[in-house]
Amino acid sequence: MDAAGPQRVIVMTGATSGFGAHTVQHFAALHGMRVIIGARGTGRHAPPGVEILPLDLASLASVRAFAEEVKRQLGDARIDILALNAGLHGSDADQRSADGYGLTFAVNHLAHYLLARLLLPALADRGRLVITSSNMHDPPFKGIAPKKLDLEEWAHPTPKGSGAGIRSYTASKLCNLMTALSFARLDEVTARRISVVAFNPGLTGGASGRDASAVQKALVTVLTRTIFPLIGLFRPEFVMNRPEHSGKMLADVALGRIAPPPGRIYVSLVKGEPTFPDPSELARDRDGQDRLWRESAAMVGLEPGTRASAPPAAPAARGTLSRQLRAPVRIKFQPDPW
């Protein structure tokens, strides 16, 4: 513990591989900082002093257990920074989570939505919630861009649908950004002056995650070394960043060294430099944000506007989810933060 003051606490996902492994090194080097990370399986490595707790983001039960263990270990201490960074780069339609949802949608979006909801009461006043999104929420190839909020397809993917392959990734990154915008509007968040940031690390040239096959890794490598450098000539936000640099930038964002201007929450690396652009039009849609919040709450077993933590019900059959949730639900939000 730092003799100059009380110990601060960081909780992070996605810290054992990719650019997140560089982020956690910056956290671990700080004095007076307790760093807790969630990781799946055994044999995961972290810098000395970093605590590793079991977390399988493909299981909502594991997410709940991780949240409870974090709170148990912290006792009366609060979380200063909650950095939700883990993610897959896409999955096939037949790859499902333990709860029956599309794997990428479940890992990238649902697990982090649930974890943020469960740990929000443990977040310190003036704390910070950082959710890693991507410029791929609005990709340069319109064939893989989300055209609408197709939640049933993303939750229950079909072959060649918008919830499979690389499109599952772009959809999940849209959900991450919309979720961050929704959290930023919560009455509790604004009253407690909690900062919410959606972070785009830029392209870092890797296909990480549990189910990235050799083919997927090879495809990402080819795209990042050939196609995206050409696109970067016209859309600089798609210029490659080194993982080490993106990792440091995420640390700087989480620590508040880089902060968006008032009224904005999106930090996007462009040629390695932080910028603060508008999210896509679809991400900014207020009705879409509210619908995503409601339906995500139903999928993970939470009430939309409460801190309830009942176990989730069995996944709704395809085609029934929207019908069940068309009734309006009151959620106390503040005006849009952009």
Coordinates of C-alpha atoms in Angstrom, one line a residue:
M1 CA 0.0 0.0 0.0
D2 CA 1.2 3.5 -0.8
A3 CA 2.1 5.4 2.3
A4 CA 0.9 8.6 0.7
G5 CA -2.7 7.5 0.7
P6 CA -5.2 4.6 0.7
Q7 CA -4.8 1.8 -1.8
R8 CA -6.7 2.2 -5.1
V9 CA -8.4 -0.7 -6.8
I10 CA -8.5 -1.6 -10.5
V11 CA -10.6 -4.5 -11.8
M12 CA -10.0 -5.6 -15.4
T13 CA -11.0 -8.2 -18.0
G14 CA -8.9 -9.0 -21.1
A15 CA -5.6 -8.5 -19.3
T16 CA -3.7 -11.7 -20.2
S17 CA -3.4 -11.4 -24.0
G18 CA -3.4 -8.8 -26.7
F19 CA -2.9 -5.1 -26.0
G20 CA -4.6 -5.6 -22.6
A21 CA -1.5 -7.5 -21.4
H22 CA 0.4 -4.3 -22.0
T23 CA -2.2 -2.3 -20.2
V24 CA -2.0 -4.4 -17.0
Q25 CA 1.8 -3.9 -16.9
H26 CA 1.3 -0.2 -16.6
F27 CA -1.3 -0.7 -13.8
A28 CA 1.0 -3.1 -12.0
A29 CA 3.9 -0.6 -12.1
L30 CA 1.9 2.0 -10.1
H31 CA 2.4 2.3 -6.3
G32 CA -0.6 2.0 -4.0
M33 CA -2.7 0.2 -6.6
R34 CA -4.4 -3.2 -6.2
V35 CA -5.1 -4.8 -9.5
I36 CA -7.6 -7.7 -9.9
I37 CA -8.1 -9.4 -13.2
G38 CA -10.5 -12.1 -14.4
A39 CA -9.1 -14.9 -16.6
R40 CA -10.4 -18.2 -17.9
G41 CA -8.6 -21.5 -17.4
T42 CA -5.3 -22.1 -15.8
G43 CA -1.7 -21.2 -16.6
R44 CA -2.6 -17.5 -17.1
H45 CA 0.3 -15.1 -16.4
A46 CA 0.2 -11.6 -15.0
P47 CA 2.8 -9.2 -13.6
P48 CA 3.9 -9.7 -10.0
G49 CA 1.4 -8.4 -7.5
V50 CA -1.6 -8.7 -9.9
E51 CA -4.4 -10.9 -8.5
I52 CA -6.1 -13.4 -10.9
L53 CA -9.6 -14.6 -10.2
P54 CA -11.4 -17.2 -12.3
L55 CA -13.8 -15.7 -14.9
D56 CA -15.3 -17.4 -17.9
L57 CA -17.2 -14.7 -19.9
A58 CA -19.1 -17.3 -21.8
S59 CA -20.9 -18.2 -18.6
L60 CA -23.3 -15.8 -16.9
A61 CA -23.0 -17.9 -13.7
S62 CA -19.2 -17.4 -13.8
V63 CA -19.6 -13.7 -14.3
R64 CA -21.9 -13.6 -11.2
A65 CA -19.4 -15.6 -9.2
F66 CA -16.5 -13.4 -10.2
A67 CA -18.5 -10.2 -9.2
E68 CA -19.3 -11.7 -5.8
E69 CA -15.8 -12.8 -5.2
V70 CA -14.4 -9.4 -6.1
K71 CA -16.9 -7.8 -3.7
R72 CA -16.1 -10.3 -1.0
Q73 CA -12.4 -9.8 -1.2
L74 CA -12.6 -6.0 -1.3
G75 CA -14.9 -5.8 1.8
D76 CA -15.6 -2.1 2.4
A77 CA -13.1 -1.0 -0.2
R78 CA -14.4 0.5 -3.5
I79 CA -13.4 -0.1 -7.1
D80 CA -11.7 3.0 -8.6
I81 CA -11.4 1.7 -12.1
L82 CA -13.5 -1.0 -13.9
A83 CA -11.9 -1.8 -17.3
L84 CA -13.9 -4.2 -19.4
N85 CA -11.5 -5.1 -22.2
A86 CA -11.9 -8.8 -23.1
G87 CA -13.4 -9.9 -26.3
L88 CA -13.5 -12.3 -29.3
H89 CA -13.0 -11.3 -32.9
G90 CA -16.0 -13.3 -34.1
S91 CA -17.5 -16.8 -33.9
D92 CA -19.5 -19.1 -36.1
A93 CA -23.3 -19.4 -35.8
D94 CA -23.1 -22.7 -34.1
Q95 CA -20.7 -21.5 -31.4
R96 CA -22.8 -20.8 -28.3
S97 CA -22.2 -19.7 -24.7
A98 CA -23.0 -21.8 -21.7
D99 CA -26.4 -20.0 -21.6
G100 CA -27.2 -20.7 -25.3
Y101 CA -26.4 -17.3 -26.8
G102 CA -24.2 -16.5 -29.7
L103 CA -20.7 -16.8 -28.4
T104 CA -19.3 -13.4 -29.5
F105 CA -22.5 -11.5 -28.4
A106 CA -22.4 -13.3 -25.1
V107 CA -18.7 -12.8 -24.3
N108 CA -18.2 -9.3 -25.8
H109 CA -21.5 -7.7 -24.8
L110 CA -23.7 -9.7 -22.4
A111 CA -21.0 -10.7 -19.9
H112 CA -19.6 -7.2 -19.7
Y113 CA -23.1 -5.6 -19.4
L114 CA -23.9 -8.0 -16.5
L115 CA -20.5 -7.4 -14.9
A116 CA -20.8 -3.6 -15.1
R117 CA -24.4 -3.8 -13.6
L118 CA -23.3 -6.1 -10.8
L119 CA -20.2 -4.0 -9.9
L120 CA -21.6 -0.6 -10.3
P121 CA -22.7 -0.4 -6.6
A122 CA -19.1 -1.3 -5.6
L123 CA -17.6 1.4 -7.9
A124 CA -16.2 4.4 -6.0
D125 CA -17.7 7.9 -6.3
R126 CA -15.8 9.7 -9.0
G127 CA -14.6 6.2 -10.2
R128 CA -14.3 5.3 -13.9
L129 CA -15.9 2.6 -16.1
V130 CA -14.0 1.9 -19.3
I131 CA -15.5 -0.4 -22.0
T132 CA -13.4 -1.3 -25.0
S133 CA -15.4 -0.8 -28.2
S134 CA -13.9 -0.4 -31.7
N135 CA -14.0 1.7 -34.8
M136 CA -15.4 -1.6 -36.3
H137 CA -18.8 -0.7 -34.8
D138 CA -18.9 1.3 -38.0
P139 CA -16.6 -0.6 -40.4
P140 CA -15.4 0.6 -43.8
F141 CA -17.0 -2.5 -45.5
K142 CA -20.7 -1.9 -45.4
G143 CA -21.3 -5.6 -46.0
I144 CA -20.2 -6.4 -42.5
A145 CA -21.6 -3.3 -40.8
P146 CA -24.6 -3.6 -38.5
K147 CA -27.6 -2.1 -40.4
K148 CA -30.0 -2.3 -37.5
L149 CA -30.3 -3.5 -34.0
D150 CA -30.9 -7.1 -34.9
L151 CA -30.7 -8.5 -31.3
E152 CA -32.6 -11.7 -31.9
E153 CA -30.1 -12.7 -34.7
W154 CA -27.1 -11.7 -32.6
A155 CA -28.3 -13.6 -29.6
H156 CA -29.3 -16.6 -31.7
P157 CA -27.1 -16.5 -34.8
T158 CA -28.0 -18.3 -38.0
P159 CA -25.5 -19.2 -40.8
K160 CA -24.8 -16.3 -43.0
G161 CA -26.7 -14.0 -40.6
S162 CA -25.5 -10.8 -39.0
G163 CA -24.7 -12.6 -35.8
A164 CA -22.0 -14.9 -37.4
G165 CA -18.4 -14.5 -38.4
I166 CA -16.9 -11.1 -38.5
R167 CA -20.3 -9.5 -38.4
S168 CA -20.8 -10.9 -34.9
Y169 CA -17.7 -8.9 -33.9
T170 CA -18.9 -5.6 -35.4
A171 CA -22.3 -6.1 -33.9
S172 CA -20.8 -6.7 -30.4
K173 CA -18.7 -3.6 -30.6
L174 CA -21.7 -1.6 -31.5
C175 CA -23.4 -3.0 -28.4
N176 CA -20.4 -2.1 -26.3
L177 CA -20.5 1.5 -27.4
M178 CA -24.3 1.8 -26.9
T179 CA -24.0 0.2 -23.5
A180 CA -21.4 2.8 -22.5
L181 CA -23.6 5.6 -23.7
S182 CA -26.5 4.2 -21.6
F183 CA -24.4 3.8 -18.5
A184 CA -23.3 7.4 -18.9
R185 CA -26.9 8.5 -18.8
L186 CA -27.9 6.7 -15.6
D187 CA -29.0 8.9 -12.7
E188 CA -26.8 6.9 -10.3
V189 CA -23.7 7.4 -12.5
T190 CA -24.2 11.2 -12.9
A191 CA -25.1 11.7 -9.3
R192 CA -22.0 9.9 -8.1
R193 CA -19.8 11.6 -10.8
I194 CA -18.6 8.3 -12.2
S195 CA -16.9 8.7 -15.6
V196 CA -17.8 6.4 -18.4
V197 CA -15.5 6.0 -21.4
A198 CA -15.8 3.8 -24.5
F199 CA -12.3 3.2 -25.9
N200 CA -11.3 2.3 -29.4
P201 CA -7.8 0.9 -29.5
G202 CA -7.6 1.0 -33.2
L203 CA -6.5 -2.0 -35.3
T204 CA -3.7 -3.9 -33.4
G205 CA -3.2 -6.7 -35.9
G206 CA -4.2 -9.8 -33.8
A207 CA -7.1 -12.2 -33.5
S208 CA -7.2 -13.1 -29.9
G209 CA -9.6 -14.9 -27.7
R210 CA -10.6 -18.4 -26.9
D211 CA -11.9 -19.5 -30.2
A212 CA -9.7 -17.7 -32.7
S213 CA -8.7 -20.5 -35.1
A214 CA -5.6 -20.6 -37.2
V215 CA -7.6 -19.6 -40.2
Q216 CA -9.1 -16.6 -38.4
K217 CA -5.7 -15.5 -37.2
A218 CA -4.3 -15.8 -40.7
L219 CA -7.2 -13.8 -42.2
V220 CA -6.8 -11.0 -39.7
T221 CA -3.1 -10.9 -40.4
V222 CA -3.7 -10.7 -44.1
L223 CA -6.3 -7.9 -43.8
T224 CA -4.2 -5.9 -41.4
R225 CA -1.1 -6.1 -43.6
T226 CA -2.8 -5.5 -47.0
I227 CA -6.3 -4.2 -47.1
F228 CA -6.4 -2.0 -44.0
P229 CA -3.2 -0.1 -44.8
L230 CA -4.9 0.9 -48.1
I231 CA -8.1 1.9 -46.3
G232 CA -6.0 3.9 -43.9
L233 CA -5.0 6.2 -46.7
F234 CA -8.6 7.4 -46.9
R235 CA -9.9 6.7 -43.4
P236 CA -7.0 7.3 -40.9
E237 CA -8.9 5.7 -38.0
F238 CA -8.0 2.3 -39.7
V239 CA -4.3 2.9 -39.6
M240 CA -2.6 0.1 -37.6
N241 CA -1.5 0.7 -34.0
R242 CA 1.1 -1.4 -32.2
P243 CA -0.4 -3.4 -29.3
E244 CA 2.1 -1.9 -26.9
H245 CA 0.9 1.6 -27.8
S246 CA -2.8 0.7 -27.6
G247 CA -2.2 -0.9 -24.3
K248 CA -0.6 2.2 -22.9
M249 CA -3.4 4.4 -24.2
L250 CA -6.0 2.2 -22.5
A251 CA -4.1 2.6 -19.3
D252 CA -3.9 6.4 -19.7
V253 CA -7.7 6.5 -20.4
A254 CA -8.5 4.3 -17.4
L255 CA -6.3 6.4 -15.1
G256 CA -7.8 9.7 -16.4
R257 CA -4.7 10.9 -18.1
I258 CA -6.6 11.0 -21.3
A259 CA -10.3 12.1 -21.0
P260 CA -12.9 13.1 -23.5
P261 CA -14.1 16.6 -23.4
P262 CA -17.3 17.4 -21.5
G263 CA -20.4 15.9 -23.2
R264 CA -18.5 13.1 -24.9
I265 CA -17.5 9.6 -23.9
Y266 CA -15.9 8.0 -27.0
V267 CA -12.1 8.0 -27.2
S268 CA -10.8 6.7 -30.5
L269 CA -7.1 6.2 -31.5
V270 CA -6.4 7.6 -34.9
K271 CA -2.8 7.1 -36.1
G272 CA -2.0 6.4 -32.4
E273 CA -3.4 9.7 -31.1
P274 CA -6.6 10.0 -29.1
T275 CA -9.5 11.7 -30.8
F276 CA -13.1 12.2 -29.6
P277 CA -15.4 11.6 -32.6
D278 CA -19.2 11.0 -32.7
P279 CA -20.1 7.4 -32.6
S280 CA -22.1 6.1 -35.5
E281 CA -25.7 7.2 -36.1
L282 CA -26.9 3.8 -35.1
A283 CA -24.9 3.9 -31.9
R284 CA -26.4 7.3 -31.0
D285 CA -30.0 6.2 -31.4
R286 CA -31.6 6.8 -28.0
D287 CA -34.5 4.3 -28.6
G288 CA -32.0 1.7 -29.7
Q289 CA -29.9 2.2 -26.6
D290 CA -32.9 1.8 -24.4
R291 CA -34.0 -1.3 -26.3
L292 CA -30.6 -2.9 -26.0
W293 CA -30.5 -2.1 -22.3
R294 CA -34.0 -3.7 -21.7
E295 CA -33.4 -6.8 -23.8
S296 CA -29.9 -7.3 -22.4
A297 CA -31.3 -7.1 -18.9
A298 CA -33.8 -9.8 -19.7
M299 CA -31.2 -12.1 -21.2
V300 CA -28.9 -11.9 -18.1
G301 CA -31.7 -12.0 -15.6
L302 CA -31.8 -8.4 -14.3
E303 CA -34.6 -5.9 -14.0
P304 CA -33.9 -3.0 -16.4
G305 CA -33.9 -0.3 -13.8
T306 CA -32.9 -2.1 -10.7
R307 CA -29.9 -3.8 -9.2
A308 CA -31.7 -7.2 -9.0
S309 CA -29.5 -10.2 -9.4
A310 CA -31.8 -13.1 -9.9
P311 CA -30.3 -15.9 -12.0
P312 CA -31.2 -15.6 -15.7
A313 CA -34.1 -17.6 -17.2
A314 CA -33.5 -20.0 -20.0
P315 CA -32.8 -18.1 -23.3
A316 CA -36.0 -17.1 -25.1
A317 CA -36.7 -19.0 -28.3
R318 CA -35.8 -17.2 -31.5
G319 CA -38.6 -14.9 -32.5
T320 CA -40.1 -14.4 -29.0
L321 CA -37.7 -12.0 -27.4
S322 CA -38.9 -8.7 -28.9
R323 CA -42.6 -9.6 -28.4
Q324 CA -42.0 -10.2 -24.7
L325 CA -40.2 -6.8 -24.3
R326 CA -42.3 -4.4 -26.3
A327 CA -43.9 -3.0 -23.2
P328 CA -42.2 0.3 -22.2
V329 CA -39.9 0.2 -19.2
R330 CA -39.0 3.3 -17.3
I331 CA -35.3 3.8 -16.9
K332 CA -34.0 6.9 -15.3
F333 CA -31.5 8.4 -17.7
Q334 CA -29.9 11.8 -18.1
P335 CA -29.7 13.6 -21.4
D336 CA -27.5 12.3 -24.1
P337 CA -23.8 12.7 -23.2
W338 CA -22.5 13.8 -26.6

